[in-house]
């Protein structure tokens, strides 16, 4: 027998949970899972437990899609997982979201295309921003462990015969860091 599972996520223990649970119960849920934590956090034990219980033909019912996930990409990932199990997703306040129907699947397909477009736009903007920063002469990446004056001093210390370990202790960095700088300066 196919089951309808309700899922409710609230950021605080009482925030809207009673009204969400009441709506899910009125909609005929066989069992309701209530998660008390941020939607941005993908580690949601109740959702994982619910996804583990799903069988072919079952339905997950939410009051609103943002109760399932705040991120479109995460929502699509969850939806794919539901679909792979042969189960469905429905939303009470977003009636177009009903993967039991072809129209609902179409809407999710549109969401997937929009999410991919959004990822591409973010990637292009990031690359443009990095190129602009490089053009302005900005150093990108991790900050160097030593400034130029310190690097010059460590080379002098190495040339005077001091060990890598001693130099590392002097500057408070690892021996590996000193080895990298020595190698770059082509000093034995």
Short mmCIF file of C-alpha atoms in Angstrom, two decimals, residues 25-173:
data_model
loop_
_atom_site.label_atom_id
_atom_site.label_comp_id
_atom_site.label_asym_id
_atom_site.label_seq_id
_atom_site.Cartn_x
_atom_site.Cartn_y
_atom_site.Cartn_z
CA UNK A 25 -2.44 15.67 8.96
CA UNK A 26 -5.54 17.13 7.29
CA UNK A 27 -4.03 16.20 3.91
CA UNK A 28 -4.00 12.55 5.02
CA UNK A 29 -0.35 11.85 5.85
CA UNK A 30 0.27 8.39 7.25
CA UNK A 31 3.35 9.62 9.11
CA UNK A 32 4.93 13.05 9.54
CA UNK A 33 8.62 13.79 10.02
CA UNK A 34 9.45 17.07 11.76
CA UNK A 35 12.96 18.49 11.40
CA UNK A 36 14.10 21.26 13.75
CA UNK A 37 17.04 22.97 12.05
CA UNK A 38 18.10 25.30 9.26
CA UNK A 39 17.16 24.44 5.69
CA UNK A 40 20.62 25.49 4.54
CA UNK A 41 22.03 22.49 6.41
CA UNK A 42 21.80 19.41 4.14
CA UNK A 43 22.48 17.11 7.12
CA UNK A 44 18.90 16.57 8.21
CA UNK A 45 18.47 13.25 10.04
CA UNK A 46 14.65 13.18 9.80
CA UNK A 47 14.76 13.79 6.04
CA UNK A 48 17.40 11.05 5.65
CA UNK A 49 15.21 8.67 7.68
CA UNK A 50 12.19 9.57 5.53
CA UNK A 51 14.10 9.07 2.28
CA UNK A 52 15.26 5.70 3.61
CA UNK A 53 11.64 4.60 4.24
CA UNK A 54 10.36 5.59 0.79
CA UNK A 55 9.09 2.83 -1.45
CA UNK A 56 7.83 2.88 -5.00
CA UNK A 57 4.49 4.72 -5.23
CA UNK A 58 4.91 6.58 -1.92
CA UNK A 59 4.57 10.37 -1.77
CA UNK A 60 6.36 13.01 0.27
CA UNK A 61 4.04 15.89 1.05
CA UNK A 62 5.32 19.28 2.20
CA UNK A 63 3.40 22.44 3.05
CA UNK A 64 5.78 24.58 0.98
CA UNK A 65 8.88 23.69 -1.02
CA UNK A 66 11.07 25.96 1.12
CA UNK A 67 10.29 23.64 4.05
CA UNK A 68 12.08 20.87 2.17
CA UNK A 69 15.06 22.96 1.05
CA UNK A 70 16.10 26.59 0.61
CA UNK A 71 18.46 25.82 -2.26
CA UNK A 72 17.08 24.98 -5.68
CA UNK A 73 20.02 22.68 -6.38
CA UNK A 74 19.46 20.81 -3.12
CA UNK A 75 15.73 20.61 -3.85
CA UNK A 76 16.43 19.13 -7.27
CA UNK A 77 18.87 16.64 -5.74
CA UNK A 78 16.26 15.54 -3.19
CA UNK A 79 13.63 15.33 -5.94
CA UNK A 80 15.91 13.12 -8.05
CA UNK A 81 16.47 10.83 -5.07
CA UNK A 82 12.70 10.59 -4.56
CA UNK A 83 12.14 9.89 -8.26
CA UNK A 84 14.86 7.21 -8.34
CA UNK A 85 12.90 5.33 -5.67
CA UNK A 86 9.75 5.55 -7.81
CA UNK A 87 8.16 7.88 -5.26
CA UNK A 88 6.62 11.33 -5.69
CA UNK A 89 6.78 14.84 -4.25
CA UNK A 90 3.82 17.15 -3.67
CA UNK A 91 3.48 20.58 -2.12
CA UNK A 92 0.25 21.83 -0.55
CA UNK A 93 0.86 25.55 -1.15
CA UNK A 94 2.65 25.08 -4.49
CA UNK A 95 0.07 22.99 -6.37
CA UNK A 96 2.11 22.99 -9.59
CA UNK A 97 4.67 20.88 -7.75
CA UNK A 98 3.24 17.41 -7.97
CA UNK A 99 5.55 14.86 -9.54
CA UNK A 100 2.70 12.36 -9.78
CA UNK A 101 1.58 14.26 -12.90
CA UNK A 102 3.33 15.02 -16.20
CA UNK A 103 2.81 18.76 -15.62
CA UNK A 104 4.50 18.55 -12.23
CA UNK A 105 7.46 16.75 -13.78
CA UNK A 106 7.61 19.47 -16.46
CA UNK A 107 7.79 22.19 -13.79
CA UNK A 108 10.65 20.33 -12.10
CA UNK A 109 12.41 20.03 -15.46
CA UNK A 110 12.12 23.79 -15.89
CA UNK A 111 13.55 24.27 -12.39
CA UNK A 112 16.49 22.03 -13.31
CA UNK A 113 17.25 24.09 -16.43
CA UNK A 114 17.02 27.33 -14.42
CA UNK A 115 19.35 25.90 -11.75
CA UNK A 116 21.90 24.89 -14.39
CA UNK A 117 21.65 28.36 -15.98
CA UNK A 118 22.16 29.95 -12.55
CA UNK A 119 25.28 27.80 -11.94
CA UNK A 120 26.68 28.81 -15.35
CA UNK A 121 26.06 32.52 -14.69
CA UNK A 122 27.77 32.28 -11.29
CA UNK A 123 30.75 30.48 -12.86
CA UNK A 124 31.10 33.15 -15.59
CA UNK A 125 30.83 35.97 -13.06
CA UNK A 126 33.43 34.31 -10.84
CA UNK A 127 35.86 33.88 -13.74
CA UNK A 128 35.28 37.50 -14.84
CA UNK A 129 35.88 38.72 -11.29
CA UNK A 130 39.11 36.74 -10.99
CA UNK A 131 40.35 38.06 -14.35
CA UNK A 132 39.56 41.65 -13.31
CA UNK A 133 41.38 41.16 -9.99
CA UNK A 134 44.44 39.76 -11.78
CA UNK A 135 44.37 42.72 -14.20
CA UNK A 136 44.43 45.09 -11.19
CA UNK A 137 47.49 43.22 -9.91
CA UNK A 138 45.73 41.65 -6.94
CA UNK A 139 47.28 38.53 -5.46
CA UNK A 140 44.79 35.68 -5.60
CA UNK A 141 44.84 32.59 -3.47
CA UNK A 142 46.27 31.87 -0.08
CA UNK A 143 48.38 34.52 1.61
CA UNK A 144 52.09 33.71 1.58
CA UNK A 145 53.62 32.59 4.87
CA UNK A 146 56.56 35.02 4.61
CA UNK A 147 56.93 38.50 3.16
CA UNK A 148 59.74 39.41 0.74
CA UNK A 149 62.05 40.72 3.48
CA UNK A 150 61.70 37.44 5.42
CA UNK A 151 62.30 35.40 2.26
CA UNK A 152 65.51 37.32 1.56
CA UNK A 153 66.66 36.74 5.15
CA UNK A 154 65.93 33.00 5.02
CA UNK A 155 67.98 32.67 1.82
CA UNK A 156 70.92 34.41 3.53
CA UNK A 157 70.56 32.11 6.55
CA UNK A 158 70.49 29.04 4.30
CA UNK A 159 73.53 30.22 2.34
CA UNK A 160 75.38 30.72 5.64
CA UNK A 161 74.82 27.03 6.42
CA UNK A 162 71.85 27.14 8.80
CA UNK A 163 69.63 24.01 8.68
CA UNK A 164 66.09 24.06 7.29
CA UNK A 165 64.75 23.11 10.72
CA UNK A 166 66.53 26.01 12.42
CA UNK A 167 65.31 28.49 9.79
CA UNK A 168 61.75 27.16 10.15
CA UNK A 169 61.90 27.69 13.92
CA UNK A 170 63.25 31.23 13.43
CA UNK A 171 60.25 32.20 11.28
CA UNK A 172 57.65 30.05 13.02
CA UNK A 173 56.74 28.08 9.90
#
